[in-house]
Tab-separated table of N, CA and C in Angstrom:
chain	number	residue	atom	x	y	z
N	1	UNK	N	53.601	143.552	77.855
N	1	UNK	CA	53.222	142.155	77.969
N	1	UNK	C	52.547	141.726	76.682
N	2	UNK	N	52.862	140.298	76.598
N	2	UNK	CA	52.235	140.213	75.034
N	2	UNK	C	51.708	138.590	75.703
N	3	UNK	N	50.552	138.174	75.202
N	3	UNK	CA	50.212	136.820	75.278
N	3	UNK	C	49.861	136.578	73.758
N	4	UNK	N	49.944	135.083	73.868
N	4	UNK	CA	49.696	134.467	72.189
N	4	UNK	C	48.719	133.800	72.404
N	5	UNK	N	47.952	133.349	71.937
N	5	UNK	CA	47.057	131.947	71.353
N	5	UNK	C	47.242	131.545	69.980
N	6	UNK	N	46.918	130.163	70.094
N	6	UNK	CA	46.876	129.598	68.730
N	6	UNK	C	45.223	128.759	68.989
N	7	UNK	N	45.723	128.017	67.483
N	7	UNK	CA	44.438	127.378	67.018
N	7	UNK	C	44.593	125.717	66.703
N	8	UNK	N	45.875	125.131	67.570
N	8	UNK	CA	46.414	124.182	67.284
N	8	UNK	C	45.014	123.070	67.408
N	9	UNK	N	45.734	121.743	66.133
N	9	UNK	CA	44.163	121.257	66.980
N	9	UNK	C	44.890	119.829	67.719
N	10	UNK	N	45.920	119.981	68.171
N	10	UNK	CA	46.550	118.902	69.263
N	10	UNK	C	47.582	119.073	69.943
N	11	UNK	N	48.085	118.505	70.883
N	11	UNK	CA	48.691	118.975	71.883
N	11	UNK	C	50.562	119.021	71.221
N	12	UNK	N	50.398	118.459	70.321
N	12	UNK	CA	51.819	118.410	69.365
N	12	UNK	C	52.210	119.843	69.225
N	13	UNK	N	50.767	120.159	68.150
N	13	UNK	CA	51.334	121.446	67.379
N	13	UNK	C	50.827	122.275	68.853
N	14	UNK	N	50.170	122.383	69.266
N	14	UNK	CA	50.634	123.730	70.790
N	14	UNK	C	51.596	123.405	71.047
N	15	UNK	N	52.653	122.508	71.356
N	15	UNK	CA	53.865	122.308	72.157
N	15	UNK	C	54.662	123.215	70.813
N	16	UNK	N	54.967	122.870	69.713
N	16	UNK	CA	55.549	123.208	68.620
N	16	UNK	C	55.559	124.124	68.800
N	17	UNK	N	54.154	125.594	68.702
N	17	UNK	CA	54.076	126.540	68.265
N	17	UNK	C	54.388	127.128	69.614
N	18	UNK	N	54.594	127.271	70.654
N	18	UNK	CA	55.240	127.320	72.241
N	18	UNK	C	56.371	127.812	72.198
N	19	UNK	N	57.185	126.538	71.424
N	19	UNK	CA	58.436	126.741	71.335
N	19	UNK	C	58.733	127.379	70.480
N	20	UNK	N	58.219	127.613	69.262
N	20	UNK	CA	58.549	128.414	68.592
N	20	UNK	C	58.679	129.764	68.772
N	21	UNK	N	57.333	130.341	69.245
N	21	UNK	CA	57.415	131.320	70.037
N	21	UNK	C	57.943	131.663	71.175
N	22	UNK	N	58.812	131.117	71.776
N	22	UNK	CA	60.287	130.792	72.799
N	22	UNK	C	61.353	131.384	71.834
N	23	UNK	N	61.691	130.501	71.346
N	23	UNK	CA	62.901	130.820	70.155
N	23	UNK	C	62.905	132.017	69.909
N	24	UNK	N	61.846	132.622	68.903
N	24	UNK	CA	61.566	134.075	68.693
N	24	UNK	C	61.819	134.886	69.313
N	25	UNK	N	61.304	134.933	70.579
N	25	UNK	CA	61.702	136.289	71.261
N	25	UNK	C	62.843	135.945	71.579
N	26	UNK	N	63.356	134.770	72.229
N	26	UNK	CA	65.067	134.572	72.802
N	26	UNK	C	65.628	135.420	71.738
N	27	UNK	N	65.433	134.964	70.527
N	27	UNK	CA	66.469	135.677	69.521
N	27	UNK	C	65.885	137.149	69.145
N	28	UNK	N	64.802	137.829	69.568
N	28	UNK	CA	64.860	139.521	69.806
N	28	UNK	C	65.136	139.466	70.196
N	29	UNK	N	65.573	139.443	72.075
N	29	UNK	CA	65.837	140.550	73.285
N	29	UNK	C	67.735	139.716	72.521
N	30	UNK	N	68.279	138.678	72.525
N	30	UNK	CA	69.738	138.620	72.103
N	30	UNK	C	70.209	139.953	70.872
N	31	UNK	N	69.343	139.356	69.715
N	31	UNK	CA	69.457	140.718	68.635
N	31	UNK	C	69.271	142.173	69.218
N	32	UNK	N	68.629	142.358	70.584
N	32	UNK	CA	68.288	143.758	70.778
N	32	UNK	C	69.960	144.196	71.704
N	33	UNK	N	70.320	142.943	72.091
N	33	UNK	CA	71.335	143.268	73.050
N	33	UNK	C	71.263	143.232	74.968
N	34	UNK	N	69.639	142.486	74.792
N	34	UNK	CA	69.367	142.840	76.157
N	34	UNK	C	70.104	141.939	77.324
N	35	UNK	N	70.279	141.912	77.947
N	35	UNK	CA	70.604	141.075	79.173
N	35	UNK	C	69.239	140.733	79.943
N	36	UNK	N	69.088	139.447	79.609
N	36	UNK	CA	67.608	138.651	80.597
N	36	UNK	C	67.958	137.476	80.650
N	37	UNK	N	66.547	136.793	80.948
N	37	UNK	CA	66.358	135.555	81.554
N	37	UNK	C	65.154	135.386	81.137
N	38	UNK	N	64.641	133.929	80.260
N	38	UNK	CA	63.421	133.499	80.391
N	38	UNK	C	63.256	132.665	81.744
N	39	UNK	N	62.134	133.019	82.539
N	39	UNK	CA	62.285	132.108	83.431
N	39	UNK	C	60.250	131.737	83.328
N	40	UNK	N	60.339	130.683	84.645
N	40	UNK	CA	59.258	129.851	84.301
N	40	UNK	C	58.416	131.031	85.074
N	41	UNK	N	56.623	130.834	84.784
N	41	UNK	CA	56.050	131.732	85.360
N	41	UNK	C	54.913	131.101	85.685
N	42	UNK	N	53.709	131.416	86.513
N	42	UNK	CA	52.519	130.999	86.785
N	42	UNK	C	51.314	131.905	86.068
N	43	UNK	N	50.631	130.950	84.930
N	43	UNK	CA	49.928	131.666	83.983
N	43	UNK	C	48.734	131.955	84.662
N	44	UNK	N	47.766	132.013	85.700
N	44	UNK	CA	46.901	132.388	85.869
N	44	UNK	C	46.012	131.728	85.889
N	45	UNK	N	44.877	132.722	86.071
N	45	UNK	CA	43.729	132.231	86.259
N	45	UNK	C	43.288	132.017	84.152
N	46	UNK	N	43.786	132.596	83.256
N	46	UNK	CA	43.280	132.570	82.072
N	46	UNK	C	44.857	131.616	81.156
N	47	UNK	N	45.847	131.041	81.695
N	47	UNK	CA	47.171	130.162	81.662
N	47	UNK	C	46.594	128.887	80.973
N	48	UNK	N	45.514	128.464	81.672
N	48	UNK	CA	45.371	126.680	81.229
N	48	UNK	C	46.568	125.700	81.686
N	49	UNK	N	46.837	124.942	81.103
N	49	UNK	CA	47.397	123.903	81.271
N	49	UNK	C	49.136	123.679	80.549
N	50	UNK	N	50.178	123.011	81.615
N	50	UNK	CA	51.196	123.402	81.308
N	50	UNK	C	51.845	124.520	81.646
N	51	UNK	N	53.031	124.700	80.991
N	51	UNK	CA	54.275	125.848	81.364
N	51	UNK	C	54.053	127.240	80.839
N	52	UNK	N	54.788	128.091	80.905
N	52	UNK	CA	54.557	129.281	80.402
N	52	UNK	C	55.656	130.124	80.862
N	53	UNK	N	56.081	130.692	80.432
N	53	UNK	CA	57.543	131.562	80.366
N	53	UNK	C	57.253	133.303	80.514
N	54	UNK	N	58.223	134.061	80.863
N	54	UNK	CA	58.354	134.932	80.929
N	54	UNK	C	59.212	135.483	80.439
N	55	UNK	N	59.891	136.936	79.381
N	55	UNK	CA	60.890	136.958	79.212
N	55	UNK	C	61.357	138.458	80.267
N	56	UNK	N	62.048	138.290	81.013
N	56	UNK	CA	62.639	139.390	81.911
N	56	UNK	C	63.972	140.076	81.863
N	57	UNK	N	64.071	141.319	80.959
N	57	UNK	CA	65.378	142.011	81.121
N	57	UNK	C	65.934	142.136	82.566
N	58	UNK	N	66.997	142.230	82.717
N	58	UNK	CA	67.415	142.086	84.410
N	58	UNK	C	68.042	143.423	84.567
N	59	UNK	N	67.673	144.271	85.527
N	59	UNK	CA	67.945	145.541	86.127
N	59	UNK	C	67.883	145.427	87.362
N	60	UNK	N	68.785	146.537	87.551
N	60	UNK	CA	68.676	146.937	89.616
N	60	UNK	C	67.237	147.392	89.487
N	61	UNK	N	66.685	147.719	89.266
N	61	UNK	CA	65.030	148.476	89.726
N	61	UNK	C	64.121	147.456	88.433
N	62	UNK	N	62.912	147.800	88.805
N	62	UNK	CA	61.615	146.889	87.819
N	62	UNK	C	60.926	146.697	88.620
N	63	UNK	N	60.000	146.077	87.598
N	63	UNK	CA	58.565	145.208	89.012
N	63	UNK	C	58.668	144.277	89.545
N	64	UNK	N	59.356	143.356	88.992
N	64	UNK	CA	59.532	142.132	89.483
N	64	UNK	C	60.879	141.743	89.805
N	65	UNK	N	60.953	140.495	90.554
N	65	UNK	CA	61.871	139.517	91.257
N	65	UNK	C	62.266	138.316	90.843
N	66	UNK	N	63.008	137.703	90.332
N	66	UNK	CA	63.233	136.730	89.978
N	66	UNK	C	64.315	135.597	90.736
N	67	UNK	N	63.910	134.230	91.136
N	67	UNK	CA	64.871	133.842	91.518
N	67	UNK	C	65.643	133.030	90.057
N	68	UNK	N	66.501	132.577	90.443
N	68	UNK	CA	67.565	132.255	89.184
N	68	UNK	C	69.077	131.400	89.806
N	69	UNK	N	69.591	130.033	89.420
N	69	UNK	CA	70.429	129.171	89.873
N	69	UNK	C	71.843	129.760	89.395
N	70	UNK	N	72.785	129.635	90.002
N	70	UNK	CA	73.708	130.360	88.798
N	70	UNK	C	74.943	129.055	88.229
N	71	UNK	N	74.016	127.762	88.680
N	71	UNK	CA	74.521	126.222	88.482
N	71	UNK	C	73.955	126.035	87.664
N	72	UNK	N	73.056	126.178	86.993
N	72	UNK	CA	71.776	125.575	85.948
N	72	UNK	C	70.901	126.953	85.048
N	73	UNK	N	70.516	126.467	83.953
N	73	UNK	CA	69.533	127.018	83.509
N	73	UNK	C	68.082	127.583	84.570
N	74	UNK	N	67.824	127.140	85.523
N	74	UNK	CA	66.477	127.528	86.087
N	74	UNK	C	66.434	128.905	86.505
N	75	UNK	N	65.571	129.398	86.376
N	75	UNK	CA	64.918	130.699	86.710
N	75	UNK	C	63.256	130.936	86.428
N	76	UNK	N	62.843	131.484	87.808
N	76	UNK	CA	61.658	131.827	87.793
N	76	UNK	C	61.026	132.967	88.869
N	77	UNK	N	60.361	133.748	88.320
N	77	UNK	CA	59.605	134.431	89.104
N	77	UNK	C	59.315	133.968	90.565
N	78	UNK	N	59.135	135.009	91.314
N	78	UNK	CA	59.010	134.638	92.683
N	78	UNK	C	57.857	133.734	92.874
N	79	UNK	N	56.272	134.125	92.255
N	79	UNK	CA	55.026	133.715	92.235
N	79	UNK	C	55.584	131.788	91.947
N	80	UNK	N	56.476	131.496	90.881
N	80	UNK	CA	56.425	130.522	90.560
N	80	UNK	C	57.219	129.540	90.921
N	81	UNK	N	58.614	130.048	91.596
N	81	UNK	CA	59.921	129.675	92.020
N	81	UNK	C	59.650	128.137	93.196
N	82	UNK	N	60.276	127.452	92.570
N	82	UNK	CA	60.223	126.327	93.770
N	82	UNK	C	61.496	126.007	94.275
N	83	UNK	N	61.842	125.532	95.046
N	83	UNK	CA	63.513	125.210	95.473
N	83	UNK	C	63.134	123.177	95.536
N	84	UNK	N	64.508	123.167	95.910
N	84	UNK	CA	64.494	121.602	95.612
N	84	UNK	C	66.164	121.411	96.649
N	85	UNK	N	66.119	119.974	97.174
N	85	UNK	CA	67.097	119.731	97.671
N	85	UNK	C	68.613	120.140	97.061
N	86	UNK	N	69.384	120.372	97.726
N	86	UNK	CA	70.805	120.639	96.976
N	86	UNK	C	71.451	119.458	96.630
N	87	UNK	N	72.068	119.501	95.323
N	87	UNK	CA	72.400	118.458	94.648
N	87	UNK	C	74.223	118.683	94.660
N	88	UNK	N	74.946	118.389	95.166
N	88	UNK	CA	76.188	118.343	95.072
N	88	UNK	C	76.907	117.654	93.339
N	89	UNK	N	77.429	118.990	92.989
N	89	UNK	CA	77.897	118.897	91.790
N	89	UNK	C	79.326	118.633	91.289
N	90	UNK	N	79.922	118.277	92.706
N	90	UNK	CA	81.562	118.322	92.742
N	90	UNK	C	81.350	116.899	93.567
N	91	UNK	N	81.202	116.000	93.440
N	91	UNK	CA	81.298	114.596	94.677
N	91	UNK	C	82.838	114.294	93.894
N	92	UNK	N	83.115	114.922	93.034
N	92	UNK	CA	84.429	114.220	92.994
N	92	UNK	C	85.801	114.684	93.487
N	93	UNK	N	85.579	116.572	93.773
N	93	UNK	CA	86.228	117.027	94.817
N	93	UNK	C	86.484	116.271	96.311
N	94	UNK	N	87.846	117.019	96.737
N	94	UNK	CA	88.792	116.253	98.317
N	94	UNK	C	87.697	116.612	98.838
N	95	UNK	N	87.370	115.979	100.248
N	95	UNK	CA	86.556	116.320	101.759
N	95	UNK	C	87.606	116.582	102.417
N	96	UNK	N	88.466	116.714	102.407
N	96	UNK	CA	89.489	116.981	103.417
N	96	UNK	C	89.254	118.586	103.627
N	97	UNK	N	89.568	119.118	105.231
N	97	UNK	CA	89.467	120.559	105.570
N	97	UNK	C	90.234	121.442	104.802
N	98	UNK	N	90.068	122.714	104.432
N	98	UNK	CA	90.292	123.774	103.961
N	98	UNK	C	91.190	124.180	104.975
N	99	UNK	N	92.806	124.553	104.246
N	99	UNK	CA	93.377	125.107	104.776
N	99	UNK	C	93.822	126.726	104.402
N	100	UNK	N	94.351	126.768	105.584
N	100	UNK	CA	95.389	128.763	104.228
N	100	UNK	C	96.685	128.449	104.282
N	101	UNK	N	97.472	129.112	103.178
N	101	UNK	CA	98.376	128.813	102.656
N	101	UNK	C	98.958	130.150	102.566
N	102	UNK	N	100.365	130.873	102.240
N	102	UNK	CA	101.232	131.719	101.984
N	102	UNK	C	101.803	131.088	100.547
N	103	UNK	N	101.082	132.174	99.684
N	103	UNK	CA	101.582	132.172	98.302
N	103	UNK	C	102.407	133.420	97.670
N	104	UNK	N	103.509	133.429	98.561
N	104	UNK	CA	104.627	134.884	98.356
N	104	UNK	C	104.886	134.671	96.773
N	105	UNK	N	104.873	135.946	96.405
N	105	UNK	CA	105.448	135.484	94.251
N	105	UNK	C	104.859	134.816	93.416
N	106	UNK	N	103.707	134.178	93.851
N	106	UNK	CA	102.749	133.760	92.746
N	106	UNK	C	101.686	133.823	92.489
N	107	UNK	N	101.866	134.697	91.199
N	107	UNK	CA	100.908	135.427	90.792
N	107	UNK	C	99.550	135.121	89.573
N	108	UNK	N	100.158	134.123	88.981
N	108	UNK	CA	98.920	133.762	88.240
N	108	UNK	C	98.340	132.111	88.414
N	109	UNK	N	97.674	131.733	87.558
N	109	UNK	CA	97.031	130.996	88.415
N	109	UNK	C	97.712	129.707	87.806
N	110	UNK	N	98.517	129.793	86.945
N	110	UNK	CA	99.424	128.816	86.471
N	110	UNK	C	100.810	128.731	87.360
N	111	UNK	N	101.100	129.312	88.035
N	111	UNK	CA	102.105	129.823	88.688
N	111	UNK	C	101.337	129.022	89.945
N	112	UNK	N	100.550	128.976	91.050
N	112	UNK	CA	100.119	128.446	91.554
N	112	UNK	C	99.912	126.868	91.411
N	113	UNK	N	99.469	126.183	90.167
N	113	UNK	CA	98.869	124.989	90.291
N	113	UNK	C	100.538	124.633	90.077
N	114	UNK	N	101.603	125.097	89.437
N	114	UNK	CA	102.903	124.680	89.575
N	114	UNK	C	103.447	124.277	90.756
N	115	UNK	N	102.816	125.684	91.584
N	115	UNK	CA	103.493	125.753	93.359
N	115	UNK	C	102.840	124.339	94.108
N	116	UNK	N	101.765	124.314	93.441
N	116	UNK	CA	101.029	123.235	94.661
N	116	UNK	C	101.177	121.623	93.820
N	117	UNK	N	101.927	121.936	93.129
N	117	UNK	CA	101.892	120.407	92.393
N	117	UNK	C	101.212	119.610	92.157
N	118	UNK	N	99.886	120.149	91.796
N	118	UNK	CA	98.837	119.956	91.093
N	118	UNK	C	98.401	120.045	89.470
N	119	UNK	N	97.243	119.432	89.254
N	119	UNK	CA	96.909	119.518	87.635
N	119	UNK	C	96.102	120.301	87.383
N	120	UNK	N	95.929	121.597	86.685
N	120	UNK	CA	95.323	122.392	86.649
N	120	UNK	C	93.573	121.975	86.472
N	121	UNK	N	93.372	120.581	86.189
N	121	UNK	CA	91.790	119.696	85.922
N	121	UNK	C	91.336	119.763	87.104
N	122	UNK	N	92.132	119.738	88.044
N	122	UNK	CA	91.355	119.460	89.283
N	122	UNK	C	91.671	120.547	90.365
N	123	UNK	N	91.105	121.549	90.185
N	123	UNK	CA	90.854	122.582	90.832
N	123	UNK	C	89.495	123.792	90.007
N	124	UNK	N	89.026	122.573	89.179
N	124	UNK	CA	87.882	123.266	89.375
N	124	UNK	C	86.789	122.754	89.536
């Protein structure tokens, strides 16, 4: 664990030097090769005011838990994690029921949007 302070003398340069120190490590654990997630965290009783990040390599085992959207950038520690109503990201997708279909011989997925006489834009 590493914490920083600075000596900013306004809320500019703390935001600045924040991010800067964001950037930085994003680009170690990328340069190291790691697979993580900064996600948001709850700084404590010694945190102050505002956000504060975590950077978390992601493994089957560790100390911690993280929740994480796999629609969005968000991720955060359990301590900090909030949920929020679901936001429908397809309103421009059919409502019509889901059916099944018999797709004998076609095998890729171009081969399909052919079969169904569709545009390959709108199936995703």
């Amino acid at each position: 664990m590493k914490d920083a302070y600075s000596f900013d003398t306004d809320w500019e340069g703390l935001d600045q030097t924040y991010w800067t120190m964001f950037e930085t490590y994003h680009r170690i654990f990328t340069r190291c090769g790691l697979n993580f997630r900064a996600v948001e965290a709850d700084a404590g009783a010694i945190g102050g005011e505002g956000g504060t990040h975590e950077f978390m390599a992601l493994a089957d085992i560790g100390e911690d838990t993280i929740a994480a959207c796999t629609c969005c950038e968000y991720a955060a520690n359990l301590e900090k994690a909030e949920s929020q109503e679901h936001v429908s990201y397809s309103s421009s997708l059919s409502t019509e029921p889901m059916e099944k279909f018999h797709t004998p011989g076609l095998r890729t997925i171009d081969q399909l949007v052919e079969g169904l006489h569709i545009e390959a834009k709108d199936i995703i």
